[in-house]
Amino acid sequence: SDEVLRFEQNCALSMSEQVMSLAKTAKKSGADGVICSPLEVKELHQKIGDDFLYVTPGIRPKGSAKDDQSRVATPAQASEWGSTAIVVGRPITLATDPHAAYEAIKKEFN
């Protein structure tokens, strides 16, 4: 959150400004991409470009618990917004049928 950035990390920038700044620095430094919230991917594509990887954690199928993550998106949203790859943990590992959960998430993302 902006509050955590300001008061715990001493960052004067907003969340979106900080993400953009770090992504630009990463690209200038020769990185192939960044790990970022799916909530910033669309803007990153616009300002950083499509020739960069955007790996997004916090992916939750519709109706799944957010658990301890507050900046989440569905696989379909992540795909629509331009995530290159997604990171999914508990919705698969805690599922009654992990393989079926994986296949459903993969289908929704692709």
PDB file of C-alpha atoms in Angstrom:
ATOM      1  CA  SER A   1       0.000   0.000   0.000  1.00  0.00           C
ATOM      2  CA  ASP A   2       1.025   3.612  -0.282  1.00  0.00           C
ATOM      3  CA  GLU A   3       1.096   3.748   3.526  1.00  0.00           C
ATOM      4  CA  VAL A   4       3.582   0.881   3.780  1.00  0.00           C
ATOM      5  CA  LEU A   5       5.768   2.505   1.136  1.00  0.00           C
ATOM      6  CA  ARG A   6       5.721   5.841   2.929  1.00  0.00           C
ATOM      7  CA  PHE A   7       6.022   4.814   6.566  1.00  0.00           C
ATOM      8  CA  GLU A   8       7.867   1.482   6.484  1.00  0.00           C
ATOM      9  CA  GLN A   9      10.067   1.878   3.420  1.00  0.00           C
ATOM     10  CA  ASN A  10      10.552   5.673   3.514  1.00  0.00           C
ATOM     11  CA  CYS A  11       9.479   6.041  -0.113  1.00  0.00           C
ATOM     12  CA  ALA A  12       7.900   9.345  -1.117  1.00  0.00           C
ATOM     13  CA  LEU A  13       6.485   7.993  -4.393  1.00  0.00           C
ATOM     14  CA  SER A  14       3.034   6.477  -4.815  1.00  0.00           C
ATOM     15  CA  MET A  15       2.782   2.742  -5.481  1.00  0.00           C
ATOM     16  CA  SER A  16       2.351   3.175  -9.236  1.00  0.00           C
ATOM     17  CA  GLU A  17       5.182   5.729  -9.460  1.00  0.00           C
ATOM     18  CA  GLN A  18       7.541   3.487  -7.485  1.00  0.00           C
ATOM     19  CA  VAL A  19       6.720   0.435  -9.608  1.00  0.00           C
ATOM     20  CA  MET A  20       7.274   2.436 -12.800  1.00  0.00           C
ATOM     21  CA  SER A  21      10.570   3.853 -11.509  1.00  0.00           C
ATOM     22  CA  LEU A  22      11.907   0.429 -10.532  1.00  0.00           C
ATOM     23  CA  ALA A  23      10.790  -1.158 -13.825  1.00  0.00           C
ATOM     24  CA  LYS A  24      12.494   1.587 -15.861  1.00  0.00           C
ATOM     25  CA  THR A  25      15.670   1.106 -13.831  1.00  0.00           C
ATOM     26  CA  ALA A  26      15.509  -2.655 -14.363  1.00  0.00           C
ATOM     27  CA  LYS A  27      15.120  -2.287 -18.120  1.00  0.00           C
ATOM     28  CA  LYS A  28      17.949   0.279 -18.373  1.00  0.00           C
ATOM     29  CA  SER A  29      20.138  -2.118 -16.382  1.00  0.00           C
ATOM     30  CA  GLY A  30      19.557  -4.921 -18.878  1.00  0.00           C
ATOM     31  CA  ALA A  31      16.967  -6.993 -17.025  1.00  0.00           C
ATOM     32  CA  ASP A  32      14.644  -9.112 -19.134  1.00  0.00           C
ATOM     33  CA  GLY A  33      11.614  -8.159 -17.045  1.00  0.00           C
ATOM     34  CA  VAL A  34      10.126  -7.609 -13.615  1.00  0.00           C
ATOM     35  CA  ILE A  35       7.957  -9.333 -11.076  1.00  0.00           C
ATOM     36  CA  CYS A  36       5.067  -7.004 -10.378  1.00  0.00           C
ATOM     37  CA  SER A  37       1.468  -6.867  -9.290  1.00  0.00           C
ATOM     38  CA  PRO A  38      -0.964  -7.549 -12.127  1.00  0.00           C
ATOM     39  CA  LEU A  39      -2.530  -4.197 -11.249  1.00  0.00           C
ATOM     40  CA  GLU A  40       0.400  -2.328 -12.848  1.00  0.00           C
ATOM     41  CA  VAL A  41       0.965  -4.470 -15.937  1.00  0.00           C
ATOM     42  CA  LYS A  42      -1.198  -2.494 -18.355  1.00  0.00           C
ATOM     43  CA  GLU A  43       0.558   0.789 -17.514  1.00  0.00           C
ATOM     44  CA  LEU A  44       3.974  -0.892 -17.598  1.00  0.00           C
ATOM     45  CA  HIS A  45       3.284  -2.141 -21.135  1.00  0.00           C
ATOM     46  CA  GLN A  46       2.363   1.391 -22.185  1.00  0.00           C
ATOM     47  CA  LYS A  47       5.416   3.061 -20.647  1.00  0.00           C
ATOM     48  CA  ILE A  48       8.109   0.345 -20.666  1.00  0.00           C
ATOM     49  CA  GLY A  49       7.094  -1.628 -23.754  1.00  0.00           C
ATOM     50  CA  ASP A  50       6.065  -5.044 -24.937  1.00  0.00           C
ATOM     51  CA  ASP A  51       9.657  -6.306 -25.245  1.00  0.00           C
ATOM     52  CA  PHE A  52       9.888  -6.874 -21.488  1.00  0.00           C
ATOM     53  CA  LEU A  53       8.623  -9.698 -19.276  1.00  0.00           C
ATOM     54  CA  TYR A  54       5.909  -9.054 -16.673  1.00  0.00           C
ATOM     55  CA  VAL A  55       5.626 -11.923 -14.195  1.00  0.00           C
ATOM     56  CA  THR A  56       2.707 -11.485 -11.838  1.00  0.00           C
ATOM     57  CA  PRO A  57       2.037 -13.192  -8.509  1.00  0.00           C
ATOM     58  CA  GLY A  58      -1.209 -12.762  -6.591  1.00  0.00           C
ATOM     59  CA  ILE A  59      -3.293 -14.677  -9.086  1.00  0.00           C
ATOM     60  CA  ARG A  60      -6.545 -16.023  -7.680  1.00  0.00           C
ATOM     61  CA  PRO A  61      -9.388 -17.681  -9.574  1.00  0.00           C
ATOM     62  CA  LYS A  62     -12.721 -15.912  -9.152  1.00  0.00           C
ATOM     63  CA  GLY A  63     -14.191 -16.769  -5.770  1.00  0.00           C
ATOM     64  CA  SER A  64     -10.859 -17.837  -4.232  1.00  0.00           C
ATOM     65  CA  ALA A  65      -9.759 -16.468  -0.878  1.00  0.00           C
ATOM     66  CA  LYS A  66      -7.264 -13.600  -1.089  1.00  0.00           C
ATOM     67  CA  ASP A  67      -5.467 -14.975   1.972  1.00  0.00           C
ATOM     68  CA  ASP A  68      -2.694 -12.512   2.880  1.00  0.00           C
ATOM     69  CA  GLN A  69      -2.530 -10.919  -0.578  1.00  0.00           C
ATOM     70  CA  SER A  70      -4.354  -7.661  -1.207  1.00  0.00           C
ATOM     71  CA  ARG A  71      -3.255  -6.873  -4.773  1.00  0.00           C
ATOM     72  CA  VAL A  72      -4.782  -9.774  -6.679  1.00  0.00           C
ATOM     73  CA  ALA A  73      -6.284 -10.537 -10.075  1.00  0.00           C
ATOM     74  CA  THR A  74      -7.914 -13.489 -11.779  1.00  0.00           C
ATOM     75  CA  PRO A  75      -5.979 -15.423 -14.436  1.00  0.00           C
ATOM     76  CA  ALA A  76      -8.218 -13.853 -17.112  1.00  0.00           C
ATOM     77  CA  GLN A  77      -7.519 -10.333 -15.827  1.00  0.00           C
ATOM     78  CA  ALA A  78      -3.778 -10.995 -15.714  1.00  0.00           C
ATOM     79  CA  SER A  79      -3.886 -12.198 -19.308  1.00  0.00           C
ATOM     80  CA  GLU A  80      -6.047  -9.300 -20.473  1.00  0.00           C
ATOM     81  CA  TRP A  81      -3.762  -6.760 -18.782  1.00  0.00           C
ATOM     82  CA  GLY A  82      -0.650  -8.267 -20.381  1.00  0.00           C
ATOM     83  CA  SER A  83       1.055 -10.503 -17.839  1.00  0.00           C
ATOM     84  CA  THR A  84       3.720 -12.589 -19.535  1.00  0.00           C
ATOM     85  CA  ALA A  85       3.527 -15.303 -16.887  1.00  0.00           C
ATOM     86  CA  ILE A  86       1.605 -15.789 -13.666  1.00  0.00           C
ATOM     87  CA  VAL A  87       2.522 -17.157 -10.259  1.00  0.00           C
ATOM     88  CA  VAL A  88      -0.141 -19.234  -8.535  1.00  0.00           C
ATOM     89  CA  GLY A  89       0.390 -21.021  -5.240  1.00  0.00           C
ATOM     90  CA  ARG A  90      -2.319 -21.846  -2.732  1.00  0.00           C
ATOM     91  CA  PRO A  91      -5.228 -22.013  -5.188  1.00  0.00           C
ATOM     92  CA  ILE A  92      -3.431 -25.018  -6.674  1.00  0.00           C
ATOM     93  CA  THR A  93      -1.562 -26.532  -3.725  1.00  0.00           C
ATOM     94  CA  LEU A  94      -4.562 -26.384  -1.395  1.00  0.00           C
ATOM     95  CA  ALA A  95      -7.105 -27.565  -3.967  1.00  0.00           C
ATOM     96  CA  THR A  96      -8.829 -30.900  -3.528  1.00  0.00           C
ATOM     97  CA  ASP A  97      -7.638 -31.773  -7.032  1.00  0.00           C
ATOM     98  CA  PRO A  98      -4.457 -29.726  -7.685  1.00  0.00           C
ATOM     99  CA  HIS A  99      -4.106 -30.976 -11.266  1.00  0.00           C
ATOM    100  CA  ALA A 100      -7.654 -29.915 -12.156  1.00  0.00           C
ATOM    101  CA  ALA A 101      -7.105 -26.540 -10.467  1.00  0.00           C
ATOM    102  CA  TYR A 102      -3.891 -26.038 -12.452  1.00  0.00           C
ATOM    103  CA  GLU A 103      -5.576 -26.955 -15.742  1.00  0.00           C
ATOM    104  CA  ALA A 104      -8.506 -24.583 -15.070  1.00  0.00           C
ATOM    105  CA  ILE A 105      -6.167 -21.698 -14.221  1.00  0.00           C
ATOM    106  CA  LYS A 106      -3.984 -22.394 -17.259  1.00  0.00           C
ATOM    107  CA  LYS A 107      -7.036 -22.498 -19.532  1.00  0.00           C
ATOM    108  CA  GLU A 108      -8.347 -19.204 -18.114  1.00  0.00           C
ATOM    109  CA  PHE A 109      -4.964 -17.487 -18.514  1.00  0.00           C
ATOM    110  CA  ASN A 110      -4.388 -18.753 -22.062  1.00  0.00           C
TER     111      ASN A 110
END
